[in-house]
Amino acid sequence: AEDTRLVTKVNEKDTAQIMLVTGVSRTFDENGDLQVIDYLPNENLNSVLALGFQMKMASDVLYPDFMRPLYLSCWRYSTYMMPRSMLLEVGAQTNTLEEAKAAMEPFAELLVGILQERK
């Protein structure tokens, strides 16, 4: 909606909230059972999901309300091409450029922390 602003305060700055988007290449059949979408292979799904969950957990501790829940879609996005890749949504159409730029500092801190931990 045009009146929705995805913004929080981080280090006293108005900051756009972020969300990680992951395509899981799965859907439900007519019986409600989970089915792999065969024509959308996604061999990096586990590492992409693991990184997303780690980012969300770290964000909830360090910057509550900064990261929105992970968005899991039945389709497949470009994250299938590389392990530990991300598709990042920054704010919404109603956020300012300054709020979006402000989001990159806490995002970078979270990412560096997770990647250094995984060495």
MMTF fields as JSON, N, C-alpha, C and O atoms, coordinates in Angstrom:
{
  "mmtfVersion": "1.0.0",
  "mmtfProducer": "UNKNOWN",
  "numBonds": 475,
  "numAtoms": 476,
  "numGroups": 119,
  "numChains": 1,
  "numModels": 1,
  "chainsPerModel": [1],
  "groupsPerChain": [119],
  "chainIdList": ["A"],
  "bondAtomList": [4, 2, 8, 6, 12, 10, 16, 14, 20, 18, 24, 22, 28, 26, 32, 30, 36, 34, 40, 38, 44, 42, 48, 46, 52, 50, 56, 54, 60, 58, 64, 62, 68, 66, 72, 70, 76, 74, 80, 78, 84, 82, 88, 86, 92, 90, 96, 94, 100, 98, 104, 102, 108, 106, 112, 110, 116, 114, 120, 118, 124, 122, 128, 126, 132, 130, 136, 134, 140, 138, 144, 142, 148, 146, 152, 150, 156, 154, 160, 158, 164, 162, 168, 166, 172, 170, 176, 174, 180, 178, 184, 182, 188, 186, 192, 190, 196, 194, 200, 198, 204, 202, 208, 206, 212, 210, 216, 214, 220, 218, 224, 222, 228, 226, 232, 230, 236, 234, 240, 238, 244, 242, 248, 246, 252, 250, 256, 254, 260, 258, 264, 262, 268, 266, 272, 270, 276, 274, 280, 278, 284, 282, 288, 286, 292, 290, 296, 294, 300, 298, 304, 302, 308, 306, 312, 310, 316, 314, 320, 318, 324, 322, 328, 326, 332, 330, 336, 334, 340, 338, 344, 342, 348, 346, 352, 350, 356, 354, 360, 358, 364, 362, 368, 366, 372, 370, 376, 374, 380, 378, 384, 382, 388, 386, 392, 390, 396, 394, 400, 398, 404, 402, 408, 406, 412, 410, 416, 414, 420, 418, 424, 422, 428, 426, 432, 430, 436, 434, 440, 438, 444, 442, 448, 446, 452, 450, 456, 454, 460, 458, 464, 462, 468, 466, 472, 470],
  "bondOrderList": [1, 1, 1, 1, 1, 1, 1, 1, 1, 1, 1, 1, 1, 1, 1, 1, 1, 1, 1, 1, 1, 1, 1, 1, 1, 1, 1, 1, 1, 1, 1, 1, 1, 1, 1, 1, 1, 1, 1, 1, 1, 1, 1, 1, 1, 1, 1, 1, 1, 1, 1, 1, 1, 1, 1, 1, 1, 1, 1, 1, 1, 1, 1, 1, 1, 1, 1, 1, 1, 1, 1, 1, 1, 1, 1, 1, 1, 1, 1, 1, 1, 1, 1, 1, 1, 1, 1, 1, 1, 1, 1, 1, 1, 1, 1, 1, 1, 1, 1, 1, 1, 1, 1, 1, 1, 1, 1, 1, 1, 1, 1, 1, 1, 1, 1, 1, 1, 1],
  "groupList": [{"groupName": "ALA", "atomNameList": ["N", "CA", "C", "O"], "elementList": ["N", "C", "C", "O"], "formalChargeList": [0, 0, 0, 0], "bondAtomList": [1, 0, 2, 1, 3, 2], "bondOrderList": [1, 1, 2], "singleLetterCode": "A", "chemCompType": "L-PEPTIDE LINKING"}, {"groupName": "GLU", "atomNameList": ["N", "CA", "C", "O"], "elementList": ["N", "C", "C", "O"], "formalChargeList": [0, 0, 0, 0], "bondAtomList": [1, 0, 2, 1, 3, 2], "bondOrderList": [1, 1, 2], "singleLetterCode": "E", "chemCompType": "L-PEPTIDE LINKING"}, {"groupName": "ASP", "atomNameList": ["N", "CA", "C", "O"], "elementList": ["N", "C", "C", "O"], "formalChargeList": [0, 0, 0, 0], "bondAtomList": [1, 0, 2, 1, 3, 2], "bondOrderList": [1, 1, 2], "singleLetterCode": "D", "chemCompType": "L-PEPTIDE LINKING"}, {"groupName": "THR", "atomNameList": ["N", "CA", "C", "O"], "elementList": ["N", "C", "C", "O"], "formalChargeList": [0, 0, 0, 0], "bondAtomList": [1, 0, 2, 1, 3, 2], "bondOrderList": [1, 1, 2], "singleLetterCode": "T", "chemCompType": "L-PEPTIDE LINKING"}, {"groupName": "ARG", "atomNameList": ["N", "CA", "C", "O"], "elementList": ["N", "C", "C", "O"], "formalChargeList": [0, 0, 0, 0], "bondAtomList": [1, 0, 2, 1, 3, 2], "bondOrderList": [1, 1, 2], "singleLetterCode": "R", "chemCompType": "L-PEPTIDE LINKING"}, {"groupName": "LEU", "atomNameList": ["N", "CA", "C", "O"], "elementList": ["N", "C", "C", "O"], "formalChargeList": [0, 0, 0, 0], "bondAtomList": [1, 0, 2, 1, 3, 2], "bondOrderList": [1, 1, 2], "singleLetterCode": "L", "chemCompType": "L-PEPTIDE LINKING"}, {"groupName": "VAL", "atomNameList": ["N", "CA", "C", "O"], "elementList": ["N", "C", "C", "O"], "formalChargeList": [0, 0, 0, 0], "bondAtomList": [1, 0, 2, 1, 3, 2], "bondOrderList": [1, 1, 2], "singleLetterCode": "V", "chemCompType": "L-PEPTIDE LINKING"}, {"groupName": "LYS", "atomNameList": ["N", "CA", "C", "O"], "elementList": ["N", "C", "C", "O"], "formalChargeList": [0, 0, 0, 0], "bondAtomList": [1, 0, 2, 1, 3, 2], "bondOrderList": [1, 1, 2], "singleLetterCode": "K", "chemCompType": "L-PEPTIDE LINKING"}, {"groupName": "ASN", "atomNameList": ["N", "CA", "C", "O"], "elementList": ["N", "C", "C", "O"], "formalChargeList": [0, 0, 0, 0], "bondAtomList": [1, 0, 2, 1, 3, 2], "bondOrderList": [1, 1, 2], "singleLetterCode": "N", "chemCompType": "L-PEPTIDE LINKING"}, {"groupName": "GLN", "atomNameList": ["N", "CA", "C", "O"], "elementList": ["N", "C", "C", "O"], "formalChargeList": [0, 0, 0, 0], "bondAtomList": [1, 0, 2, 1, 3, 2], "bondOrderList": [1, 1, 2], "singleLetterCode": "Q", "chemCompType": "L-PEPTIDE LINKING"}, {"groupName": "ILE", "atomNameList": ["N", "CA", "C", "O"], "elementList": ["N", "C", "C", "O"], "formalChargeList": [0, 0, 0, 0], "bondAtomList": [1, 0, 2, 1, 3, 2], "bondOrderList": [1, 1, 2], "singleLetterCode": "I", "chemCompType": "L-PEPTIDE LINKING"}, {"groupName": "MET", "atomNameList": ["N", "CA", "C", "O"], "elementList": ["N", "C", "C", "O"], "formalChargeList": [0, 0, 0, 0], "bondAtomList": [1, 0, 2, 1, 3, 2], "bondOrderList": [1, 1, 2], "singleLetterCode": "M", "chemCompType": "L-PEPTIDE LINKING"}, {"groupName": "GLY", "atomNameList": ["N", "CA", "C", "O"], "elementList": ["N", "C", "C", "O"], "formalChargeList": [0, 0, 0, 0], "bondAtomList": [1, 0, 2, 1, 3, 2], "bondOrderList": [1, 1, 2], "singleLetterCode": "G", "chemCompType": "PEPTIDE LINKING"}, {"groupName": "SER", "atomNameList": ["N", "CA", "C", "O"], "elementList": ["N", "C", "C", "O"], "formalChargeList": [0, 0, 0, 0], "bondAtomList": [1, 0, 2, 1, 3, 2], "bondOrderList": [1, 1, 2], "singleLetterCode": "S", "chemCompType": "L-PEPTIDE LINKING"}, {"groupName": "PHE", "atomNameList": ["N", "CA", "C", "O"], "elementList": ["N", "C", "C", "O"], "formalChargeList": [0, 0, 0, 0], "bondAtomList": [1, 0, 2, 1, 3, 2], "bondOrderList": [1, 1, 2], "singleLetterCode": "F", "chemCompType": "L-PEPTIDE LINKING"}, {"groupName": "TYR", "atomNameList": ["N", "CA", "C", "O"], "elementList": ["N", "C", "C", "O"], "formalChargeList": [0, 0, 0, 0], "bondAtomList": [1, 0, 2, 1, 3, 2], "bondOrderList": [1, 1, 2], "singleLetterCode": "Y", "chemCompType": "L-PEPTIDE LINKING"}, {"groupName": "PRO", "atomNameList": ["N", "CA", "C", "O"], "elementList": ["N", "C", "C", "O"], "formalChargeList": [0, 0, 0, 0], "bondAtomList": [1, 0, 2, 1, 3, 2], "bondOrderList": [1, 1, 2], "singleLetterCode": "P", "chemCompType": "L-PEPTIDE LINKING"}, {"groupName": "CYS", "atomNameList": ["N", "CA", "C", "O"], "elementList": ["N", "C", "C", "O"], "formalChargeList": [0, 0, 0, 0], "bondAtomList": [1, 0, 2, 1, 3, 2], "bondOrderList": [1, 1, 2], "singleLetterCode": "C", "chemCompType": "L-PEPTIDE LINKING"}, {"groupName": "TRP", "atomNameList": ["N", "CA", "C", "O"], "elementList": ["N", "C", "C", "O"], "formalChargeList": [0, 0, 0, 0], "bondAtomList": [1, 0, 2, 1, 3, 2], "bondOrderList": [1, 1, 2], "singleLetterCode": "W", "chemCompType": "L-PEPTIDE LINKING"}],
  "groupTypeList": [0, 1, 2, 3, 4, 5, 6, 3, 7, 6, 8, 1, 7, 2, 3, 0, 9, 10, 11, 5, 6, 3, 12, 6, 13, 4, 3, 14, 2, 1, 8, 12, 2, 5, 9, 6, 10, 2, 15, 5, 16, 8, 1, 8, 5, 8, 13, 6, 5, 0, 5, 12, 14, 9, 11, 7, 11, 0, 13, 2, 6, 5, 15, 16, 2, 14, 11, 4, 16, 5, 15, 5, 13, 17, 18, 4, 15, 13, 3, 15, 11, 11, 16, 4, 13, 11, 5, 5, 1, 6, 12, 0, 9, 3, 8, 3, 5, 1, 1, 0, 7, 0, 0, 11, 1, 16, 14, 0, 1, 5, 5, 6, 12, 10, 5, 9, 1, 4, 7],
  "groupIdList": [1, 2, 3, 4, 5, 6, 7, 8, 9, 10, 11, 12, 13, 14, 15, 16, 17, 18, 19, 20, 21, 22, 23, 24, 25, 26, 27, 28, 29, 30, 31, 32, 33, 34, 35, 36, 37, 38, 39, 40, 41, 42, 43, 44, 45, 46, 47, 48, 49, 50, 51, 52, 53, 54, 55, 56, 57, 58, 59, 60, 61, 62, 63, 64, 65, 66, 67, 68, 69, 70, 71, 72, 73, 74, 75, 76, 77, 78, 79, 80, 81, 82, 83, 84, 85, 86, 87, 88, 89, 90, 91, 92, 93, 94, 95, 96, 97, 98, 99, 100, 101, 102, 103, 104, 105, 106, 107, 108, 109, 110, 111, 112, 113, 114, 115, 116, 117, 118, 119],
  "secStructList": [7, 6, 6, 7, 7, 7, 3, 3, 3, 3, 6, 6, 3, 3, 3, 3, 7, 3, 3, 3, 3, 3, 3, 7, 7, 3, 3, 3, 7, 6, 6, 1, 7, 3, 3, 3, 7, 6, 6, 1, 7, 7, 6, 6, 2, 2, 2, 2, 2, 2, 2, 2, 2, 2, 2, 2, 2, 2, 2, 2, 2, 2, 1, 6, 6, 6, 5, 7, 7, 7, 3, 3, 3, 1, 1, 7, 7, 4, 4, 4, 4, 1, 6, 6, 7, 7, 7, 3, 3, 3, 1, 7, 6, 6, 1, 7, 2, 2, 2, 2, 2, 2, 2, 2, 2, 2, 2, 2, 2, 2, 2, 2, 2, 2, 2, 2, 2, 6, 7],
  "xCoordList": [0.838, 0.0, 0.88, 1.997, 0.376, 1.147, 1.41, 2.277, 0.695, 0.947, 1.834, 2.066, 2.332, 3.217, 4.655, 5.163, 5.314, 6.732, 7.437, 7.119, 8.388, 9.151, 10.412, 11.473, 10.278, 11.379, 11.493, 10.496, 12.718, 13.006, 14.165, 14.736, 14.51, 15.665, 16.835, 16.709, 17.977, 19.228, 20.277, 20.505, 20.904, 21.906, 21.353, 22.021, 20.121, 19.456, 19.115, 18.743, 19.236, 18.917, 17.684, 17.511, 16.833, 15.73, 16.334, 17.096, 15.98, 16.603, 15.531, 14.625, 15.635, 14.696, 14.877, 16.001, 13.781, 13.861, 14.255, 13.975, 14.902, 15.314, 14.623, 14.137, 14.596, 14.031, 14.812, 15.102, 15.152, 15.79, 14.709, 13.785, 14.841, 13.874, 14.546, 15.635, 13.902, 14.462, 13.402, 12.287, 13.77, 12.909, 13.295, 14.462, 12.334, 12.634, 12.363, 12.622, 11.849, 11.593, 10.71, 10.938, 9.719, 8.8, 7.389, 7.195, 6.417, 5.025, 4.235, 4.795, 2.966, 2.109, 1.213, 0.678, 1.057, 0.169, -1.271, -1.553, -2.17, -3.596, -3.929, -4.986, -3.034, -3.235, -2.584, -2.683, -1.919, -1.245, 0.161, 0.788, 0.663, 2.022, 3.024, 2.758, 4.179, 5.224, 5.887, 6.273, 6.017, 6.597, 7.703, 7.551, 8.813, 9.887, 9.411, 8.782, 9.705, 9.409, 10.604, 11.642, 10.458, 11.57, 12.256, 13.471, 11.514, 12.112, 12.785, 13.255, 12.828, 13.527, 14.572, 14.412, 15.638, 16.647, 17.252, 17.413, 17.58, 18.056, 19.056, 18.782, 20.216, 21.185, 21.821, 22.416, 21.713, 22.293, 21.277, 21.572, 20.1, 19.028, 19.431, 19.166, 20.065, 20.407, 21.356, 21.169, 22.371, 23.317, 22.68, 22.999, 21.783, 21.087, 20.156, 20.122, 19.403, 18.52, 19.313, 18.924, 20.417, 21.235, 21.745, 21.685, 22.241, 22.72, 21.586, 21.761, 20.442, 19.285, 18.869, 18.609, 18.8, 18.414, 19.459, 19.108, 20.729, 21.788, 21.702, 21.845, 21.47, 21.334, 20.144, 20.252, 19.027, 17.825, 18.052, 17.663, 18.672, 18.916, 19.862, 19.623, 20.931, 21.879, 21.213, 21.434, 20.41, 19.71, 18.76, 18.689, 18.03, 17.078, 17.774, 17.193, 19.008, 19.771, 20.37, 20.24, 21.018, 21.754, 20.897, 21.099, 19.94, 19.114, 17.65, 17.135, 16.979, 15.574, 14.747, 14.949, 13.852, 12.947, 13.628, 12.969, 14.923, 15.599, 15.275, 14.99, 15.321, 15.11, 13.722, 13.327, 12.994, 11.665, 11.807, 12.902, 10.712, 10.8, 11.295, 11.066, 11.972, 12.421, 11.206, 10.186, 11.328, 10.251, 10.621, 11.596, 9.842, 10.072, 9.007, 7.808, 9.466, 8.571, 8.706, 9.768, 7.659, 7.737, 8.61, 9.082, 8.83, 9.595, 11.089, 11.529, 11.868, 13.317, 13.816, 13.359, 14.747, 15.345, 16.826, 17.29, 17.552, 18.953, 19.833, 20.978, 19.34, 20.149, 20.49, 21.381, 19.81, 20.108, 21.477, 22.022, 22.036, 23.259, 24.532, 25.509, 24.541, 25.758, 25.412, 24.364, 26.264, 26.029, 26.117, 26.839, 25.379, 25.384, 25.12, 25.74, 24.219, 23.863, 22.556, 21.831, 22.271, 21.09, 20.397, 21.016, 19.106, 18.312, 17.731, 16.957, 18.106, 17.783, 16.761, 16.943, 15.691, 14.72, 14.961, 14.963, 15.162, 15.452, 14.254, 13.971, 13.55, 12.406, 11.312, 11.087, 10.634, 9.536, 9.541, 10.397, 8.583, 8.526, 8.303, 8.501, 7.898, 7.632, 8.821, 8.769, 9.892, 11.087, 11.898, 11.834, 12.66, 13.533, 14.863, 15.207, 15.596, 16.924, 17.828, 18.643, 17.696, 18.519, 18.246, 19.177, 16.991, 16.647, 17.232, 17.721, 17.184, 17.756, 19.267, 19.827, 19.925, 21.376, 21.742, 22.736, 20.955, 21.224, 21.141, 21.799, 20.346, 20.187, 21.443, 21.633, 22.294, 23.462, 24.52, 25.271, 24.602, 25.599, 25.295, 26.173, 24.091, 23.819, 23.802, 24.208, 23.333, 23.355, 24.788, 25.063, 25.697, 27.102, 27.716, 28.463, 27.413, 27.933, 27.442, 28.213, 26.164, 25.617, 26.289, 26.681, 26.419, 26.995, 28.451, 28.849, 29.231, 30.642, 30.737, 31.552, 29.914, 29.929, 29.623, 30.291, 28.624, 28.245, 29.336, 29.707, 29.844, 30.856, 32.163, 32.822, 32.557, 33.787, 33.611, 34.55, 32.426, 32.128, 32.19, 32.518, 31.882, 31.786, 33.094, 33.114, 34.18, 35.459, 35.949, 37.012],
  "yCoordList": [-1.191, 0.0, 1.251, 1.238, 2.292, 3.532, 4.193, 5.063, 3.814, 4.408, 3.524, 3.853, 2.415, 1.516, 2.0, 2.213, 2.176, 2.526, 1.484, 1.291, 0.815, -0.231, 0.408, 0.371, 0.997, 1.754, 1.444, 1.212, 1.447, 1.266, 2.186, 2.831, 2.248, 3.044, 2.104, 1.122, 2.414, 1.71, 2.784, 3.647, 2.718, 3.726, 5.141, 6.028, 5.332, 6.64, 7.166, 8.332, 6.323, 6.756, 6.023, 4.831, 6.739, 6.075, 5.162, 5.603, 3.888, 2.865, 1.983, 1.517, 1.755, 0.85, -0.562, -1.005, -1.254, -2.659, -3.471, -3.075, -4.602, -5.47, -6.826, -7.216, -7.527, -8.871, -9.698, -9.236, -10.92, -11.852, -12.689, -13.176, -12.845, -13.579, -14.857, -14.81, -15.997, -17.281, -18.097, -18.277, -18.579, -19.499, -20.926, -21.301, -21.716, -23.062, -24.163, -25.336, -23.8, -24.766, -25.923, -27.081, -25.583, -26.592, -26.018, -24.809, -26.906, -26.505, -27.627, -28.675, -27.415, -28.434, -29.036, -28.325, -30.358, -31.005, -30.944, -30.344, -31.563, -31.497, -32.138, -31.862, -32.995, -33.628, -32.838, -33.218, -31.737, -30.934, -31.399, -30.913, -32.352, -32.847, -31.968, -31.501, -31.747, -30.928, -31.669, -32.83, -30.999, -31.599, -30.703, -29.483, -31.311, -30.584, -30.219, -31.034, -29.008, -28.605, -29.035, -28.373, -30.146, -30.779, -29.869, -29.957, -29.015, -28.175, -26.917, -26.068, -26.801, -25.694, -26.244, -26.096, -26.875, -27.418, -26.312, -25.173, -26.68, -25.684, -26.346, -26.519, -26.713, -27.479, -26.685, -27.281, -25.374, -24.551, -24.128, -23.272, -24.704, -24.291, -24.363, -23.425, -25.454, -25.595, -24.508, -23.962, -24.183, -23.151, -21.762, -20.912, -21.53, -20.24, -20.079, -19.019, -21.127, -21.077, -20.921, -20.152, -21.646, -21.559, -20.134, -19.606, -19.515, -18.143, -17.2, -16.325, -17.373, -16.528, -16.651, -15.645, -17.881, -18.079, -17.502, -16.919, -17.66, -17.087, -15.564, -14.946, -14.963, -13.509, -13.039, -12.054, -13.726, -13.346, -13.474, -12.589, -14.558, -14.743, -13.681, -13.126, -13.39, -12.363, -10.994, -10.207, -10.711, -9.429, -9.259, -8.181, -10.308, -10.217, -9.903, -9.257, -10.353, -10.08, -8.672, -7.916, -8.326, -7.066, -5.86, -4.764, -6.069, -4.968, -5.403, -5.617, -5.535, -5.965, -5.057, -3.843, -5.636, -4.951, -4.492, -3.893, -4.751, -4.345, -5.296, -4.856, -6.584, -7.572, -8.17, -8.674, -8.11, -8.706, -10.225, -10.729, -10.958, -12.418, -12.804, -12.088, -13.94, -14.441, -14.693, -15.205, -14.331, -14.578, -15.818, -15.816, -16.87, -18.124, -18.262, -18.247, -18.395, -18.522, -19.917, -20.533, -20.412, -21.741, -21.738, -22.796, -20.593, -20.52, -20.53, -20.907, -20.126, -20.118, -18.757, -18.238, -18.194, -16.919, -17.141, -18.281, -16.1, -16.222, -16.815, -17.177, -16.923, -17.487, -18.957, -19.485, -19.618, -21.034, -21.214, -22.318, -20.154, -20.282, -20.419, -20.998, -19.903, -19.904, -20.255, -19.841, -21.005, -21.256, -19.944, -19.024, -19.879, -18.722, -17.398, -16.385, -17.406, -16.162, -15.628, -16.337, -14.353, -13.704, -12.835, -12.299, -12.716, -11.726, -10.846, -11.31, -9.588, -8.672, -7.647, -6.99, -7.508, -6.443, -5.383, -5.683, -4.16, -3.051, -2.117, -1.434, -2.092, -1.209, -1.516, -2.663, -0.444, -0.542, 0.734, 1.602, 0.828, 1.991, 3.295, 4.373, 3.215, 4.424, 4.868, 5.927, 4.078, 4.47, 5.489, 5.55, 6.285, 7.258, 6.605, 5.546, 7.244, 6.77, 6.781, 5.875, 7.783, 7.871, 6.695, 6.156, 6.294, 5.146, 3.864, 3.014, 3.722, 2.535, 2.499, 1.446, 3.627, 3.68, 3.395, 2.719, 3.897, 3.657, 2.168, 1.71, 1.413, -0.024, -0.81, -1.919, -0.261, -1.012, -1.16, -2.135, -0.24, -0.364, -1.539, -2.379, -1.639, -2.823, -4.114, -5.159, -4.056, -5.257, -5.739, -6.933, -4.826, -5.191, -5.764, -6.74, -5.174, -5.697, -7.114, -7.975, -7.358, -8.706, -9.693, -10.785, -9.312, -10.196, -10.533, -11.696, -9.537, -9.782, -10.701, -11.623, -10.454, -11.299, -12.751, -13.654, -12.978, -14.349, -15.0, -16.146, -14.3, -14.89, -15.151, -16.154, -14.291, -14.526, -15.719, -16.48, -15.872, -16.988, -18.321, -19.344, -18.322, -19.56, -19.981, -20.982, -19.271, -19.629, -20.966, -21.418],
  "zCoordList": [0.0, 0.0, 0.0, 0.516, -0.566, -0.679, 0.665, 0.752, 1.707, 3.026, 3.898, 5.061, 3.367, 4.106, 3.997, 2.896, 5.151, 5.156, 5.982, 7.155, 5.383, 6.06, 6.614, 5.991, 7.798, 8.382, 9.871, 10.554, 10.35, 11.764, 12.112, 11.233, 13.378, 13.81, 14.062, 14.793, 13.45, 13.72, 13.954, 13.106, 15.106, 15.471, 15.307, 14.776, 15.774, 15.763, 14.368, 14.231, 13.32, 11.953, 11.449, 11.705, 10.736, 10.044, 8.982, 8.122, 9.059, 8.227, 7.608, 8.3, 6.309, 5.635, 6.178, 6.417, 6.366, 6.748, 5.517, 4.386, 5.745, 4.649, 4.762, 5.824, 3.636, 3.616, 2.609, 1.505, 2.993, 2.073, 1.397, 2.047, 0.083, -0.728, -1.213, -1.786, -0.985, -1.401, -2.124, -1.633, -3.286, -4.022, -3.674, -3.789, -3.255, -2.77, -3.802, -3.533, -4.968, -6.053, -5.594, -5.944, -4.818, -4.314, -4.272, -4.142, -4.384, -4.316, -3.647, -3.325, -3.443, -2.846, -3.922, -4.772, -3.87, -4.827, -4.329, -3.291, -5.066, -4.728, -3.379, -2.811, -2.856, -1.545, -0.413, 0.754, -0.76, 0.253, 0.569, 1.511, -0.229, -0.022, -0.759, -1.866, -0.135, -0.726, -1.881, -1.742, -3.01, -4.203, -4.747, -4.801, -5.149, -5.82, -7.22, -7.895, -7.654, -9.026, -9.871, -9.865, -10.599, -11.305, -12.319, -12.499, -12.972, -14.009, -13.442, -14.199, -12.116, -11.459, -10.485, -9.273, -10.988, -10.069, -9.208, -9.645, -7.981, -7.021, -6.075, -4.887, -6.614, -5.829, -4.693, -3.796, -4.706, -3.635, -2.588, -1.753, -2.618, -1.718, -0.248, 0.504, 0.178, 1.598, 2.073, 3.16, 1.28, 1.717, 1.681, 2.511, 0.724, 0.648, 1.846, 2.471, 2.164, 3.337, 4.631, 5.51, 4.751, 5.962, 6.16, 7.27, 5.107, 5.213, 5.591, 6.438, 4.976, 5.301, 6.75, 7.41, 7.255, 8.65, 9.604, 10.63, 9.272, 10.11, 10.13, 11.185, 8.978, 8.906, 9.741, 10.471, 9.64, 10.385, 11.888, 12.65, 12.315, 13.756, 14.291, 15.363, 13.562, 13.996, 14.015, 14.935, 13.016, 12.954, 14.126, 14.715, 14.47, 15.586, 16.901, 17.773, 17.05, 18.275, 18.241, 19.204, 17.144, 17.067, 16.701, 17.222, 15.803, 15.29, 15.202, 14.104, 16.341, 16.312, 15.386, 15.355, 14.664, 13.726, 12.443, 11.593, 12.271, 11.045, 9.894, 8.781, 10.165, 9.111, 9.218, 10.269, 8.133, 8.072, 7.986, 7.735, 8.19, 8.051, 6.659, 5.684, 6.583, 5.279, 4.395, 4.853, 3.138, 2.178, 1.381, 0.63, 1.548, 0.828, -0.249, 0.032, -1.476, -2.621, -3.214, -3.116, -3.819, -4.416, -5.67, -6.087, -6.268, -7.508, -7.254, -6.167, -8.228, -8.111, -8.588, -9.606, -7.849, -8.219, -8.525, -8.517, -8.785, -9.185, -8.089, -8.36, -6.88, -5.795, -6.018, -5.352, -6.927, -7.184, -7.843, -7.829, -8.416, -9.204, -8.382, -8.857, -7.167, -6.342, -4.901, -4.405, -4.222, -2.797, -2.017, -2.401, -0.931, -0.018, -0.731, -0.41, -1.678, -2.353, -1.775, -1.078, -2.082, -1.514, -2.543, -3.462, -2.361, -3.061, -1.965, -1.127, -1.977, -0.893, -1.343, -2.369, -0.582, -0.808, 0.257, 1.451, -0.172, 0.744, 0.765, -0.219, 1.895, 2.031, 1.032, 0.649, 0.62, -0.341, -1.177, -1.009, -2.065, -2.947, -2.189, -2.749, -0.935, -0.155, 0.688, 1.314, 0.715, 1.472, 0.69, -0.538, 1.422, 0.778, 0.426, 0.95, -0.46, -0.814, 0.415, 0.587, 1.263, 2.472, 3.412, 4.01, 3.548, 4.389, 3.812, 4.556, 2.495, 1.843, 2.028, 2.33, 1.852, 2.044, 3.492, 3.757, 4.426, 5.849, 6.186, 7.12, 5.439, 5.695, 5.348, 5.848, 4.509, 4.054, 5.146, 5.13, 6.078, 7.147, 8.078, 8.279, 8.656, 9.495, 8.695, 9.202, 7.437, 6.601, 6.398, 6.519, 6.093, 5.879, 7.153, 7.092, 8.298, 9.567, 9.817, 10.24, 9.558, 9.73, 8.779, 9.189, 7.525, 6.525, 6.836, 6.769, 7.169, 7.507, 8.724, 8.744, 9.727, 10.922, 10.605, 11.11, 9.778, 9.417, 8.568, 8.821, 7.583, 6.7, 7.439, 7.165, 8.359, 9.129, 10.07, 10.303, 10.594, 11.495, 10.759, 11.36, 9.479, 8.701, 8.063, 7.347, 8.285, 7.665, 8.135, 7.711]
}
